[in-house]
Amino acid sequence: MSRNKIFSTDHKTIGIQFLVSSLIFMGLGGLLAMLMRWQLGWPGSALPWMERMAPQGMPGGIMLPEYYNMLFTMHGSIMIFFGVIPLLVGAFGNYLIPLKIGAPDMAFPRLNMLSFWLLPVSAATVLTGFLAEGGAAAAGWTAYPPLSGTQATMGAGQTFWAAGVIVLGFSSILGAINYIATIVNHRAPGMTFHRMPISIWALFTTAILTLLATPVLAAAMILLLLDRAVGTSFFLPAGMIVDGSALAHAGGQPLLWQHLFWFYSHPAVYIMILPAMGFVSDILPTFARKPLFGYKAIAYAAVAIGAVGFLVWAHHMFQSGMNPALGTSFMIATMVVAVPTGVKVFSWLGTLWRGDIRLATPMLHALGFISMFVIGGLTGIFLGSTPVNMYLHDTYFVVGHLHYVLFGGSLFGAFAGITFWYPKMFGRQMNDRLGRIHFWLTFVFFNSVMFPMFALGMSGMPRRIYDYTQYPALAHLTDINRLMSIAAFCLAASQILFAFNFLWSLAKGKPAGQNPWQATTLEWTTSSPPPHGNFAQTPVVHRGPYEYSVPGAARDWTPQTEEPPRGQG
Amino acid sequence: MGFFPESASSFGGEIDRLFWAIFWITGFFFLLVQAGLLFFVLKYRSRAGRKASYVHGHTGLEVIWTVVPALILLVLTIASQKVWSEIRSPRRMPKDALHVEVLAEQFAWNIRYPGPDQRMETPDDITTINELHLPVNRPALVSLKSKDVIHSFFVADFRVKQDAVPGLTTQVWFTPTKLGQYEIRCAELCGLGHYRMRGQVTVQPRRDFEAWLVETKANE
């Protein structure tokens, strides 16, 4: 591979680099989850071969509580920061934006390259924590101080974690600037905002959210680092006594961190779901051979979710000691978000109505997305209700809810997107039969792991608990946890099929041709994979993105570039 | 549906009713979407000769599915607010409540009763570790503090959860309505011993509670 292939400024190469690295990180994050499931299914049982992997965390193969805390912290951090966000935003944003708006490349190709190369730097920094004294960060992916804020309560791994997340923030911001500039300035002639595919609306909204929210996260991380390293007290109040010795900090406020952190991290949830919604909105019309139902409503709903998404952050803090009147206003904003979300779901159903539906792998994942995301969305209403939240907050109900949004939603959306655009990226089709088997196994095992979490939460089982059998009233949950763990191992094993299909099809897949799905948008009007510069000639856009089954047309798809019949101008 | 532990506090029943109201409403939309999805996929599955309709939307339908969920959410918000204000509004905290202070630390609950003088931090205070006793049917006002990191006071049977934040005093009140023993669980990650930060609430008849206070003071 030449130097230009690795340090490439071509948006397609950068997109694929993001894709491959985020899939590898997801594999790693998934393996950490398997270790957790081992401990939850068989608390305190030995995994002898793990002693060699983690002699300090699992002496004799038996997991220590601090190791368990490190596992869920790193699982969440890796999945969110190095998995879902780089996959949905980094990979698809880079790959799709120029191709779908008819541009030869991103507005700032070198900035784009930098945005990718900060990702391995950031990941290496965070993962270095595993080698640090006391292991990697173990204060949860939310890293609430004071636990995360002093050397006395959390070791050097936490410092690496915060430093790495700051680097990642730069990567996100550079990417976001690029997306916004490209979408605003580099659309092909005729590509008005209202002719853009919904995936572009979604990535555009996402870029704005990233640009506005990430600096706040970076600021919070810098303050945390200062508290840890220099002895400032942004988040640390007076009078703390840890392990019998008084700390010298004074004047800080732990809740400040929660406000700053969630001011980023709640919009981040929308950063992780809006692109998936966009892909599904592109894929449904293609496989239902029908225009998207309510195009404008879906596009504006994405913008509305993004806008209101900035006003809901403190619904993570209803029981934090924050003024309860503030809880009321955040509950109202939270309920408001459900409205545009519902509009999207109903519009997708409307797209299927009276369609001509083909169930290829990308469509199965898109349908799976709708089905699973609905559970994630509806369970959010329980948590948004302040009194019900008092019971369910920080229980497994929340863990179930977030996995239905981020796995059931984001990941099924990502699988839909990967299987849909794979032929464009690599010029070959993935095996559809293998793809459908992978979908069904993932769907069944995902639900078998995650759905029981709602029952665990209703039983009052707190999250982030190394050994719930310490609570006699929870000890009866061993059987259900064991079944969930078995399902989790099967879920992980099923992903081998996907990895195999992905790699095997690179060499052996059926050649895809320019437009294997008979789709209408611009990326399908150029070769697969597209050449450097994407289009032989700049495309000219004459119509909306989802013109399927147009009456009187010869075929059931009418590309965006097709000129209108003469006389109807 | 027997997952919930039986409610043992005055407003536990109200929270449960709110939960089940949301359950049935969201359950209806859950079934509606899943059934619609399945029905459309089966009914409009591609076969020879089928052609999809060229439809871009329907304003009437779109207004309905915006307005109806908005109204339902409005009702849920109002119902939630009613309970929330009853539980959390400082003005509605009962005046005659028994006052208890809980000081959380890694990884224990330090419990303090004001004693006969009704004031904290005086020599007649009664203190215990991890053992909270409360009289039945009398409101209890728990003031939460923390020595080190954030903890969360969670009694599932009472449907009560409140974080204990260093540097702040947070308050939560409830009225235990059932005799018995219940677990206090820490619900906010507080370090390596988080999982074993367990306390116990014992709800007793008033006379037994008074006797326990005297006995505990004598054993101090």
PDB file of C-alpha atoms in Angstrom, chain A residues 65-66 69 72-73 138-140 144-147 153 237-243 253-255 258 288-295 297 318-321 324-325 327-328 331-332 335-336 338-339 342-343 345-347 349-350 352-359 367 370-372 374-375 378 381-382 385-395 397 455 458-467 470-474 480 546-551 553 555-556, chain B residues 1-5 11 15-16 18-20 22-27 29-34 36-38 40-47 50-58 61-62 65-67 69-71 73-74 76-84 87-90 105-106 146-150 152 154-168 170 172-173 183-199:
ATOM      1  CA  PRO A  65     -14.605  -5.521  41.611  1.00  0.00           C
ATOM      2  CA  GLU A  66     -12.253  -2.762  40.429  1.00  0.00           C
ATOM      3  CA  ASN A  69     -15.753  -1.240  37.096  1.00  0.00           C
ATOM      4  CA  PHE A  72     -18.026  -1.209  31.989  1.00  0.00           C
ATOM      5  CA  THR A  73     -16.221   2.133  31.933  1.00  0.00           C
ATOM      6  CA  ALA A 138     -13.074   2.944  36.206  1.00  0.00           C
ATOM      7  CA  ALA A 139     -15.467   5.794  37.036  1.00  0.00           C
ATOM      8  CA  GLY A 140     -18.033   4.954  34.351  1.00  0.00           C
ATOM      9  CA  TYR A 144     -18.613  11.775  37.652  1.00  0.00           C
ATOM     10  CA  PRO A 145     -16.294  13.658  39.987  1.00  0.00           C
ATOM     11  CA  PRO A 146     -15.303  13.544  42.799  1.00  0.00           C
ATOM     12  CA  LEU A 147     -14.771   9.830  42.025  1.00  0.00           C
ATOM     13  CA  THR A 153     -10.126   8.144  44.226  1.00  0.00           C
ATOM     14  CA  PRO A 237     -15.947  20.755  47.358  1.00  0.00           C
ATOM     15  CA  ALA A 238     -14.336  21.424  50.717  1.00  0.00           C
ATOM     16  CA  GLY A 239     -14.217  18.791  53.421  1.00  0.00           C
ATOM     17  CA  MET A 240     -13.723  15.646  51.401  1.00  0.00           C
ATOM     18  CA  ILE A 241     -12.220  12.788  53.369  1.00  0.00           C
ATOM     19  CA  VAL A 242     -10.940   9.832  51.342  1.00  0.00           C
ATOM     20  CA  ASP A 243      -9.465   6.758  53.045  1.00  0.00           C
ATOM     21  CA  GLN A 253     -19.277  21.789  42.745  1.00  0.00           C
ATOM     22  CA  PRO A 254     -19.679  18.156  41.611  1.00  0.00           C
ATOM     23  CA  LEU A 255     -22.992  18.915  39.860  1.00  0.00           C
ATOM     24  CA  GLN A 258     -22.852  16.692  35.343  1.00  0.00           C
ATOM     25  CA  ALA A 288     -40.247  -0.376  -0.997  1.00  0.00           C
ATOM     26  CA  ARG A 289     -39.857   1.172  -4.487  1.00  0.00           C
ATOM     27  CA  LYS A 290     -41.869   4.113  -3.240  1.00  0.00           C
ATOM     28  CA  PRO A 291     -41.202   7.791  -2.438  1.00  0.00           C
ATOM     29  CA  LEU A 292     -40.417   8.547   1.187  1.00  0.00           C
ATOM     30  CA  PHE A 293     -43.666   9.384   2.976  1.00  0.00           C
ATOM     31  CA  GLY A 294     -43.572  12.952   4.331  1.00  0.00           C
ATOM     32  CA  TYR A 295     -40.084  13.974   3.154  1.00  0.00           C
ATOM     33  CA  ALA A 297     -41.746  16.297   7.887  1.00  0.00           C
ATOM     34  CA  PHE A 318     -33.512  14.375  38.167  1.00  0.00           C
ATOM     35  CA  GLN A 319     -32.280  12.665  41.386  1.00  0.00           C
ATOM     36  CA  SER A 320     -28.890  14.382  41.511  1.00  0.00           C
ATOM     37  CA  GLY A 321     -29.775  17.022  44.068  1.00  0.00           C
ATOM     38  CA  PRO A 324     -36.725  19.776  41.556  1.00  0.00           C
ATOM     39  CA  ALA A 325     -38.389  22.688  39.715  1.00  0.00           C
ATOM     40  CA  GLY A 327     -36.529  18.756  36.837  1.00  0.00           C
ATOM     41  CA  THR A 328     -40.002  19.821  35.741  1.00  0.00           C
ATOM     42  CA  MET A 331     -39.208  16.725  31.835  1.00  0.00           C
ATOM     43  CA  ILE A 332     -41.319  18.945  29.568  1.00  0.00           C
ATOM     44  CA  MET A 335     -41.512  14.794  26.378  1.00  0.00           C
ATOM     45  CA  VAL A 336     -41.411  17.305  23.496  1.00  0.00           C
ATOM     46  CA  ALA A 338     -40.914  12.336  21.546  1.00  0.00           C
ATOM     47  CA  VAL A 339     -43.187  14.201  19.117  1.00  0.00           C
ATOM     48  CA  GLY A 342     -42.994   9.761  16.527  1.00  0.00           C
ATOM     49  CA  VAL A 343     -43.453  11.692  13.277  1.00  0.00           C
ATOM     50  CA  VAL A 345     -41.594   6.450  12.883  1.00  0.00           C
ATOM     51  CA  PHE A 346     -45.098   6.926  11.481  1.00  0.00           C
ATOM     52  CA  SER A 347     -43.701   8.360   8.247  1.00  0.00           C
ATOM     53  CA  LEU A 349     -44.599   3.096   8.226  1.00  0.00           C
ATOM     54  CA  GLY A 350     -46.347   5.280   5.657  1.00  0.00           C
ATOM     55  CA  LEU A 352     -44.042   0.865   3.512  1.00  0.00           C
ATOM     56  CA  TRP A 353     -47.801   1.216   2.951  1.00  0.00           C
ATOM     57  CA  ARG A 354     -48.728   0.144  -0.595  1.00  0.00           C
ATOM     58  CA  GLY A 355     -45.083  -0.385  -1.518  1.00  0.00           C
ATOM     59  CA  ASP A 356     -43.455  -3.183  -3.474  1.00  0.00           C
ATOM     60  CA  ILE A 357     -41.264  -4.442  -0.657  1.00  0.00           C
ATOM     61  CA  ARG A 358     -38.034  -6.410  -1.232  1.00  0.00           C
ATOM     62  CA  LEU A 359     -36.439  -7.975   1.821  1.00  0.00           C
ATOM     63  CA  LEU A 367     -36.916  -2.703   9.446  1.00  0.00           C
ATOM     64  CA  ILE A 370     -37.569   0.745  13.306  1.00  0.00           C
ATOM     65  CA  SER A 371     -38.802  -2.138  15.401  1.00  0.00           C
ATOM     66  CA  MET A 372     -36.007  -1.846  17.976  1.00  0.00           C
ATOM     67  CA  VAL A 374     -39.373   2.178  18.926  1.00  0.00           C
ATOM     68  CA  ILE A 375     -38.671   0.205  22.106  1.00  0.00           C
ATOM     69  CA  LEU A 378     -40.908   4.470  24.222  1.00  0.00           C
ATOM     70  CA  ILE A 381     -40.895   8.129  28.224  1.00  0.00           C
ATOM     71  CA  PHE A 382     -40.842   6.116  31.482  1.00  0.00           C
ATOM     72  CA  SER A 385     -41.360  11.091  33.843  1.00  0.00           C
ATOM     73  CA  THR A 386     -39.702  12.563  36.939  1.00  0.00           C
ATOM     74  CA  PRO A 387     -41.483  10.410  39.582  1.00  0.00           C
ATOM     75  CA  VAL A 388     -41.051   7.142  37.648  1.00  0.00           C
ATOM     76  CA  ASN A 389     -37.442   8.155  37.060  1.00  0.00           C
ATOM     77  CA  MET A 390     -36.937   8.278  40.832  1.00  0.00           C
ATOM     78  CA  TYR A 391     -37.479   4.525  40.874  1.00  0.00           C
ATOM     79  CA  LEU A 392     -35.862   3.514  37.577  1.00  0.00           C
ATOM     80  CA  HIS A 393     -32.884   5.899  37.446  1.00  0.00           C
ATOM     81  CA  ASP A 394     -29.525   4.070  37.599  1.00  0.00           C
ATOM     82  CA  THR A 395     -31.196   0.660  37.394  1.00  0.00           C
ATOM     83  CA  PHE A 397     -34.056  -0.271  33.045  1.00  0.00           C
ATOM     84  CA  ALA A 455     -37.447  -6.630  34.128  1.00  0.00           C
ATOM     85  CA  MET A 458     -38.236  -3.044  37.547  1.00  0.00           C
ATOM     86  CA  SER A 459     -36.937  -5.473  40.182  1.00  0.00           C
ATOM     87  CA  GLY A 460     -34.713  -2.680  41.477  1.00  0.00           C
ATOM     88  CA  MET A 461     -31.344  -4.022  40.305  1.00  0.00           C
ATOM     89  CA  PRO A 462     -28.898  -1.088  40.120  1.00  0.00           C
ATOM     90  CA  ARG A 463     -26.562  -0.797  37.148  1.00  0.00           C
ATOM     91  CA  ARG A 464     -22.762  -0.915  37.499  1.00  0.00           C
ATOM     92  CA  ILE A 465     -22.978  -3.591  40.165  1.00  0.00           C
ATOM     93  CA  TYR A 466     -20.138  -6.122  40.265  1.00  0.00           C
ATOM     94  CA  ASP A 467     -22.011  -8.671  42.338  1.00  0.00           C
ATOM     95  CA  GLN A 470     -24.627  -9.230  47.700  1.00  0.00           C
ATOM     96  CA  TYR A 471     -28.217  -7.987  48.000  1.00  0.00           C
ATOM     97  CA  PRO A 472     -30.359 -10.887  49.242  1.00  0.00           C
ATOM     98  CA  ALA A 473     -33.450  -9.322  47.655  1.00  0.00           C
ATOM     99  CA  LEU A 474     -31.765  -9.479  44.237  1.00  0.00           C
ATOM    100  CA  ILE A 480     -32.347 -14.608  34.287  1.00  0.00           C
ATOM    101  CA  TYR A 546     -36.847   9.382  -3.744  1.00  0.00           C
ATOM    102  CA  GLU A 547     -38.612   9.259  -7.116  1.00  0.00           C
ATOM    103  CA  TYR A 548     -39.632   5.600  -7.262  1.00  0.00           C
ATOM    104  CA  SER A 549     -42.522   4.119  -9.272  1.00  0.00           C
ATOM    105  CA  VAL A 550     -43.235   7.421 -11.027  1.00  0.00           C
ATOM    106  CA  PRO A 551     -46.398   6.895 -13.142  1.00  0.00           C
ATOM    107  CA  ALA A 553     -41.854   6.260 -16.343  1.00  0.00           C
ATOM    108  CA  ARG A 555     -38.524   1.998 -14.965  1.00  0.00           C
ATOM    109  CA  ASP A 556     -39.628   2.070 -11.321  1.00  0.00           C
TER     110      ASP A 556
ATOM    111  CA  MET B   1     -45.721  -8.432  35.989  1.00  0.00           C
ATOM    112  CA  GLY B   2     -44.531  -9.328  39.461  1.00  0.00           C
ATOM    113  CA  PHE B   3     -41.133  -7.719  38.989  1.00  0.00           C
ATOM    114  CA  PHE B   4     -41.810  -4.696  41.175  1.00  0.00           C
ATOM    115  CA  PRO B   5     -41.145  -5.261  44.847  1.00  0.00           C
ATOM    116  CA  PHE B  11     -46.357   7.459  47.393  1.00  0.00           C
ATOM    117  CA  ILE B  15     -45.422   6.030  41.202  1.00  0.00           C
ATOM    118  CA  ASP B  16     -46.456   2.489  40.298  1.00  0.00           C
ATOM    119  CA  LEU B  18     -47.951   6.284  36.790  1.00  0.00           C
ATOM    120  CA  PHE B  19     -45.583   3.561  35.598  1.00  0.00           C
ATOM    121  CA  TRP B  20     -48.465   1.335  34.543  1.00  0.00           C
ATOM    122  CA  ILE B  22     -47.191   4.877  30.761  1.00  0.00           C
ATOM    123  CA  PHE B  23     -46.826   1.139  30.257  1.00  0.00           C
ATOM    124  CA  TRP B  24     -50.287   0.751  28.719  1.00  0.00           C
ATOM    125  CA  ILE B  25     -50.040   3.902  26.602  1.00  0.00           C
ATOM    126  CA  THR B  26     -46.577   3.132  25.242  1.00  0.00           C
ATOM    127  CA  GLY B  27     -47.592  -0.528  24.984  1.00  0.00           C
ATOM    128  CA  PHE B  29     -48.072   2.453  20.393  1.00  0.00           C
ATOM    129  CA  PHE B  30     -45.515  -0.350  20.591  1.00  0.00           C
ATOM    130  CA  LEU B  31     -48.060  -2.878  19.347  1.00  0.00           C
ATOM    131  CA  LEU B  32     -49.412  -0.436  16.766  1.00  0.00           C
ATOM    132  CA  VAL B  33     -45.982   0.103  15.205  1.00  0.00           C
ATOM    133  CA  GLN B  34     -44.858  -3.527  15.373  1.00  0.00           C
ATOM    134  CA  GLY B  36     -48.185  -2.160  11.276  1.00  0.00           C
ATOM    135  CA  LEU B  37     -44.629  -3.017  10.321  1.00  0.00           C
ATOM    136  CA  LEU B  38     -45.328  -6.727  10.113  1.00  0.00           C
ATOM    137  CA  PHE B  40     -47.257  -3.927   5.657  1.00  0.00           C
ATOM    138  CA  VAL B  41     -44.203  -6.096   5.059  1.00  0.00           C
ATOM    139  CA  LEU B  42     -46.358  -9.196   4.567  1.00  0.00           C
ATOM    140  CA  LYS B  43     -49.139  -7.511   2.607  1.00  0.00           C
ATOM    141  CA  TYR B  44     -46.975  -5.392   0.302  1.00  0.00           C
ATOM    142  CA  ARG B  45     -44.159  -7.893  -0.176  1.00  0.00           C
ATOM    143  CA  SER B  46     -42.929  -7.724  -3.743  1.00  0.00           C
ATOM    144  CA  ARG B  47     -44.500 -10.131  -6.205  1.00  0.00           C
ATOM    145  CA  ARG B  50     -47.179  -5.373  -8.143  1.00  0.00           C
ATOM    146  CA  LYS B  51     -46.376  -1.710  -8.560  1.00  0.00           C
ATOM    147  CA  ALA B  52     -45.834   0.632  -5.644  1.00  0.00           C
ATOM    148  CA  SER B  53     -48.112   3.657  -5.262  1.00  0.00           C
ATOM    149  CA  TYR B  54     -46.601   7.026  -6.117  1.00  0.00           C
ATOM    150  CA  VAL B  55     -47.514   8.805  -2.867  1.00  0.00           C
ATOM    151  CA  HIS B  56     -45.433  11.521  -1.193  1.00  0.00           C
ATOM    152  CA  GLY B  57     -47.426  12.015   1.981  1.00  0.00           C
ATOM    153  CA  HIS B  58     -50.783  12.902   3.429  1.00  0.00           C
ATOM    154  CA  LEU B  61     -52.439  11.873   8.599  1.00  0.00           C
ATOM    155  CA  GLU B  62     -49.270  13.789   9.355  1.00  0.00           C
ATOM    156  CA  TRP B  65     -49.759  11.673  14.193  1.00  0.00           C
ATOM    157  CA  THR B  66     -48.131  14.877  15.358  1.00  0.00           C
ATOM    158  CA  VAL B  67     -51.011  16.236  17.429  1.00  0.00           C
ATOM    159  CA  PRO B  69     -48.982  11.953  20.562  1.00  0.00           C
ATOM    160  CA  ALA B  70     -48.350  15.564  21.629  1.00  0.00           C
ATOM    161  CA  LEU B  71     -51.651  15.637  23.537  1.00  0.00           C
ATOM    162  CA  LEU B  73     -47.522  13.412  26.224  1.00  0.00           C
ATOM    163  CA  LEU B  74     -49.022  16.599  27.627  1.00  0.00           C
ATOM    164  CA  LEU B  76     -48.506  12.312  30.969  1.00  0.00           C
ATOM    165  CA  THR B  77     -46.393  15.361  31.766  1.00  0.00           C
ATOM    166  CA  ILE B  78     -49.161  16.914  33.859  1.00  0.00           C
ATOM    167  CA  ALA B  79     -49.823  13.635  35.679  1.00  0.00           C
ATOM    168  CA  SER B  80     -46.097  13.242  36.364  1.00  0.00           C
ATOM    169  CA  GLN B  81     -45.764  16.805  37.573  1.00  0.00           C
ATOM    170  CA  LYS B  82     -48.611  16.292  40.061  1.00  0.00           C
ATOM    171  CA  VAL B  83     -46.796  13.392  41.718  1.00  0.00           C
ATOM    172  CA  TRP B  84     -43.381  15.058  41.406  1.00  0.00           C
ATOM    173  CA  ILE B  87     -42.886  14.234  46.504  1.00  0.00           C
ATOM    174  CA  ARG B  88     -40.320  16.926  45.893  1.00  0.00           C
ATOM    175  CA  SER B  89     -41.790  20.365  46.418  1.00  0.00           C
ATOM    176  CA  PRO B  90     -40.030  21.825  49.480  1.00  0.00           C
ATOM    177  CA  GLU B 105     -18.984   7.334  52.623  1.00  0.00           C
ATOM    178  CA  GLN B 106     -17.030   4.700  50.706  1.00  0.00           C
ATOM    179  CA  SER B 146     -21.380  12.573  51.610  1.00  0.00           C
ATOM    180  CA  LYS B 147     -17.859  12.456  52.967  1.00  0.00           C
ATOM    181  CA  ASP B 148     -16.069  11.602  49.729  1.00  0.00           C
ATOM    182  CA  VAL B 149     -17.732  10.870  46.368  1.00  0.00           C
ATOM    183  CA  ILE B 150     -21.311  10.826  45.102  1.00  0.00           C
ATOM    184  CA  SER B 152     -27.223   7.451  45.925  1.00  0.00           C
ATOM    185  CA  PHE B 154     -32.001   3.904  46.954  1.00  0.00           C
ATOM    186  CA  VAL B 155     -34.734   1.942  48.715  1.00  0.00           C
ATOM    187  CA  ALA B 156     -36.582   0.081  45.977  1.00  0.00           C
ATOM    188  CA  ASP B 157     -39.504  -0.885  48.217  1.00  0.00           C
ATOM    189  CA  PHE B 158     -40.167   2.801  48.974  1.00  0.00           C
ATOM    190  CA  ARG B 159     -39.551   3.858  45.306  1.00  0.00           C
ATOM    191  CA  VAL B 160     -37.110   6.389  46.759  1.00  0.00           C
ATOM    192  CA  LYS B 161     -33.810   7.456  45.286  1.00  0.00           C
ATOM    193  CA  GLN B 162     -31.729  10.537  46.043  1.00  0.00           C
ATOM    194  CA  ASP B 163     -28.063  11.212  45.381  1.00  0.00           C
ATOM    195  CA  ALA B 164     -25.785  12.154  48.258  1.00  0.00           C
ATOM    196  CA  VAL B 165     -23.385  14.799  46.942  1.00  0.00           C
ATOM    197  CA  PRO B 166     -20.263  15.973  48.781  1.00  0.00           C
ATOM    198  CA  GLY B 167     -20.549  19.662  49.562  1.00  0.00           C
ATOM    199  CA  LEU B 168     -24.355  19.627  49.473  1.00  0.00           C
ATOM    200  CA  THR B 170     -29.925  16.894  49.735  1.00  0.00           C
ATOM    201  CA  VAL B 172     -35.854  13.305  50.495  1.00  0.00           C
ATOM    202  CA  TRP B 173     -38.944  12.342  52.463  1.00  0.00           C
ATOM    203  CA  GLU B 183     -32.455  -3.005  51.587  1.00  0.00           C
ATOM    204  CA  ILE B 184     -30.692   0.305  51.043  1.00  0.00           C
ATOM    205  CA  ARG B 185     -28.697   0.032  47.827  1.00  0.00           C
ATOM    206  CA  CYS B 186     -26.131   2.499  46.562  1.00  0.00           C
ATOM    207  CA  ALA B 187     -27.319   3.528  43.100  1.00  0.00           C
ATOM    208  CA  GLU B 188     -24.456   5.798  42.056  1.00  0.00           C
ATOM    209  CA  LEU B 189     -21.078   4.294  41.199  1.00  0.00           C
ATOM    210  CA  CYS B 190     -18.808   5.172  44.106  1.00  0.00           C
ATOM    211  CA  GLY B 191     -15.719   3.008  43.660  1.00  0.00           C
ATOM    212  CA  LEU B 192     -14.589  -0.573  43.993  1.00  0.00           C
ATOM    213  CA  GLY B 193     -16.870  -1.365  46.938  1.00  0.00           C
ATOM    214  CA  HIS B 194     -19.944   0.183  45.330  1.00  0.00           C
ATOM    215  CA  TYR B 195     -21.598  -3.221  44.911  1.00  0.00           C
ATOM    216  CA  ARG B 196     -21.472  -3.999  48.627  1.00  0.00           C
ATOM    217  CA  MET B 197     -22.596  -0.622  49.949  1.00  0.00           C
ATOM    218  CA  ARG B 198     -25.684  -2.141  51.486  1.00  0.00           C
ATOM    219  CA  GLY B 199     -27.735  -0.818  54.346  1.00  0.00           C
TER     220      GLY B 199
END
